[in-house]
C-alpha atoms as one frame of an Amber mdcrd trajectory, in Angstrom:
protein
  14.447  48.691   0.875  14.175  51.741   3.107  10.987  53.806   3.040  10.235
  57.108   4.739   7.448  59.635   5.172   7.613  63.398   5.435   4.634  64.854
   7.295   4.176  68.579   6.750   2.900  70.296   9.879   4.209  73.800   9.372
   0.908  75.658   9.105  -0.342  77.861  11.923  -4.023  77.144  11.276  -5.161
  80.755  11.121  -8.301  79.992   9.095  -9.601  77.540  11.687  -9.551  80.253
  14.347  -7.869  77.965  16.886  -5.266  78.892  19.486  -2.940  76.147  18.239
  -2.386  74.747  14.725  -5.029  72.210  13.744  -2.490  69.398  13.391  -1.946
  69.529  17.160  -5.629  69.525  18.113  -6.646  66.471  20.139  -9.446  64.306
  18.736 -10.606  61.239  20.611  -7.441  61.053  22.694  -4.937  61.597  19.860
  -3.446  64.634  18.185  -4.632  65.104  14.623  -1.132  64.516  13.249  -0.890
  61.199  15.105  -3.549  59.655  12.872  -1.171  60.169   9.948   1.795  58.837
  11.916  -0.140  55.695  12.827  -0.985  54.960   9.193   2.591  55.465   8.020
   4.226  53.603  10.909   3.095  50.258   9.503   5.009  50.772   6.253   7.986
  53.101   6.708  11.316  53.027   8.513  11.611  56.768   9.125   9.149  59.596
   9.668  10.168  63.249   9.549   7.831  65.898  10.935   8.284  69.364   9.456
   6.771  72.042  11.670   6.931  75.717  12.534   9.783  76.560  14.901   7.275
  77.797  17.491   5.863  74.274  17.793   9.016  72.149  17.835   8.199  71.075
  21.400   5.005  69.467  20.096   7.026  67.512  17.547   9.530  66.438  20.205
   6.742  65.180  22.468   5.143  63.271  19.600   8.452  61.637  18.705   8.886
  60.470  22.297   5.544  58.611  22.177   6.587  56.276  19.373   9.257  53.798
  20.422   8.886  51.432  17.463   9.723  53.891  14.696  12.435  56.447  14.074
  10.782  59.887  14.146  12.805  63.038  13.550  11.719  66.636  13.171  12.880
  69.796  11.493  11.629  73.327  10.947   9.591  74.420   7.965  10.510  76.963
   5.320   8.762  80.077   4.074   6.766  78.041   1.518   5.435  74.502   1.325
   8.078  73.683  -1.262  10.896  74.800   1.032   9.377  72.856   3.925   9.384
  69.664   1.857  13.001  70.295   0.908  13.910  70.619   4.593  12.240  67.270
   5.206  14.161  65.675   2.344  17.422  67.068   3.705  16.596  65.610   7.120
  16.365  62.175   5.479  19.614  62.551   3.533  22.190  59.895   4.322  19.627
  57.348   5.519  19.618  55.368   2.261  15.925  56.057   1.678  14.680  54.496
  -1.560  11.060  55.712  -1.511   9.480  58.638   0.303   5.876  59.635   0.963
   5.101  63.339   1.259   1.930  64.141   3.157   0.014  67.125   4.520  -0.801
  66.626   8.202  -4.079  68.449   7.529  -5.276  65.274   5.736  -5.787  62.717
   8.530  -8.575  60.764   6.804  -6.492  58.559   4.538  -5.981  54.855   5.147
  -3.004  52.616   5.801  -4.208  50.533   2.856  -3.722  53.530   0.559  -0.160
  53.896   1.827   0.491  50.233   1.055  -0.851  50.553  -2.491   1.178  53.696
  -3.176   4.422  52.101  -2.026   3.704  48.991  -4.086   3.064  50.993  -7.258
   6.017  53.369  -6.886   8.420  50.446  -7.311   7.636  50.449 -11.034   6.229
  53.951 -11.609   8.654  56.264  -9.706   5.938  58.849  -8.901   2.409  57.985
  -7.727  -0.349  60.196  -6.351  -3.953  59.681  -5.188  -6.658  61.538  -7.107
 -10.443  61.742  -7.118 -12.780  62.697  -9.942 -14.926  65.832  -9.829 -18.697
  65.813 -10.132 -19.392  69.515 -10.607 -19.182  71.504 -13.824 -15.844  73.319
 -14.024 -15.295  76.737 -15.565 -12.196  78.828 -16.110 -13.135  82.285 -14.796
 -11.186  85.457 -15.610 -12.173  88.858 -14.176 -15.468  87.442 -12.884 -16.447
  86.165 -16.337 -16.428  82.610 -17.635 -13.542  82.261 -20.058 -14.211  78.634
 -20.973 -15.684  75.410 -19.635 -13.452  72.433 -18.946 -14.356  68.795 -19.512
 -14.850  67.451 -16.038 -14.053  63.870 -17.039 -10.496  65.073 -17.642 -10.235
  66.839 -14.280  -9.191  65.271 -10.992  -8.472  66.603  -7.526  -4.967  65.764
  -6.350  -4.466  64.545  -2.787  -1.679  63.393  -0.484   0.127  61.230   0.493
   2.206  61.244  -2.676   5.015  58.701  -3.047   8.211  59.084  -5.058  11.640
  57.647  -5.547  13.626  59.611  -3.004  16.512  60.555  -5.289  14.116  61.685
  -8.025  12.096  64.084  -5.883  15.189  65.286  -3.999  16.929  66.168  -7.268
  13.824  68.038  -8.458  13.711  70.076  -5.262  17.396  70.892  -5.499  17.009
  71.925  -9.139  14.223  74.421  -8.449  15.945  75.622  -5.275  19.025  76.483
  -7.317  16.767  78.174  -9.889  15.283  80.232  -7.022  11.772  78.976  -7.796
  10.012  78.332  -4.502   6.272  78.509  -5.190   5.274  74.972  -6.200   2.334
  73.878  -4.043   2.475  70.222  -5.074   5.438  67.878  -5.434   4.038  65.903
  -8.354   3.512  69.185 -10.210   7.203  69.878  -9.785   8.200  66.566 -11.382
   5.606  66.952 -14.136   7.084  70.325 -15.086  10.416  68.547 -15.605   8.854
  66.047 -17.990   8.377  63.072 -15.676   5.260  60.914 -15.916   3.005  60.987
 -12.871   0.842  57.943 -12.222  -2.355  57.942 -10.217  -4.308  55.732  -7.894
  -7.868  56.407  -6.825  -8.015  58.360  -3.600 -10.850  58.934  -1.182 -13.552
  61.580  -1.139 -13.264  61.846   2.629  -9.523  62.496   2.496 -10.155  66.231
   2.663  -7.590  68.847   3.549  -8.719  70.452   6.789  -8.692  74.186   6.223
 -11.713  75.639   8.018 -13.434  75.051  11.353 -16.189  73.145   9.530 -13.590
  70.825   7.986 -12.229  70.127  11.454 -15.677  69.309  12.806 -16.191  66.891
   9.904 -12.890  65.177  10.708 -13.855  64.897  14.366 -17.114  63.231  13.404
 -15.313  60.657  11.267 -12.416  59.970  13.613 -14.646  59.578  16.660 -16.654
  56.926  14.838 -13.897  54.677  13.541 -16.203  51.725  12.937 -18.432  53.813
  10.703 -15.342  55.288   9.037 -14.086  51.798   8.221 -17.481  50.865   6.792
 -17.662  53.974   4.614 -14.098  53.513   3.438 -14.616  49.914   2.381 -18.113
  50.459   1.002 -17.588  53.532  -1.102 -14.071  54.863  -1.386 -11.326  52.251
  -1.493 -11.536  51.307  -5.153  -8.235  50.042  -6.473  -8.313  51.116 -10.123
  -5.125  52.883 -11.193  -4.917  55.361 -14.026  -1.960  56.800 -15.893  -1.588
  60.515 -16.405
């Protein structure tokens, strides 16, 4: 059955203060986005890169590097939600059964996680990686604590997220026709329509690179792949799945 991945690379990386978007920064001989491509290439038949129109040449050059996988590219939309929809449209007609949706700003996930997500989606339709929180969580309104939230019921949602292609495509089309464009997470979109979202334990080092400090952390990990593998296996790749 055909599997695909949509890699979102539409951001311009303003908060990192770099001249180019962070996903195109070179770390240890590879562009940041290529770490994601490498992990997906073992498990999918198609990869679609969604990027800002100003950086389409970067996407074209990346696609030319990979001869063993079909990589296409398309431009992003005004919001993350619209960018994902563009990626889904790019995959239309390719008989994709399952699709992973991933932020290129998260290069520190593993190929093993991808494998587990695709295995679970066959029976669950929608699967996402999550991690628990260790800090106390408060709901703050107008700089005052409104209430405290039980942290054992709170989880941080990560990508890649894997779905049945037709299911997530129909959800995107529904909200597009409703002129609702501000969902920041694809699983949230399905949840709002009443679908069950299942979880698998993610990784604490699978951070979303937003600031310059985040980028330096990623460089440290990616330049020490042996240590990264040790940390991943020792601490973070637990396989317990939980239902939401």
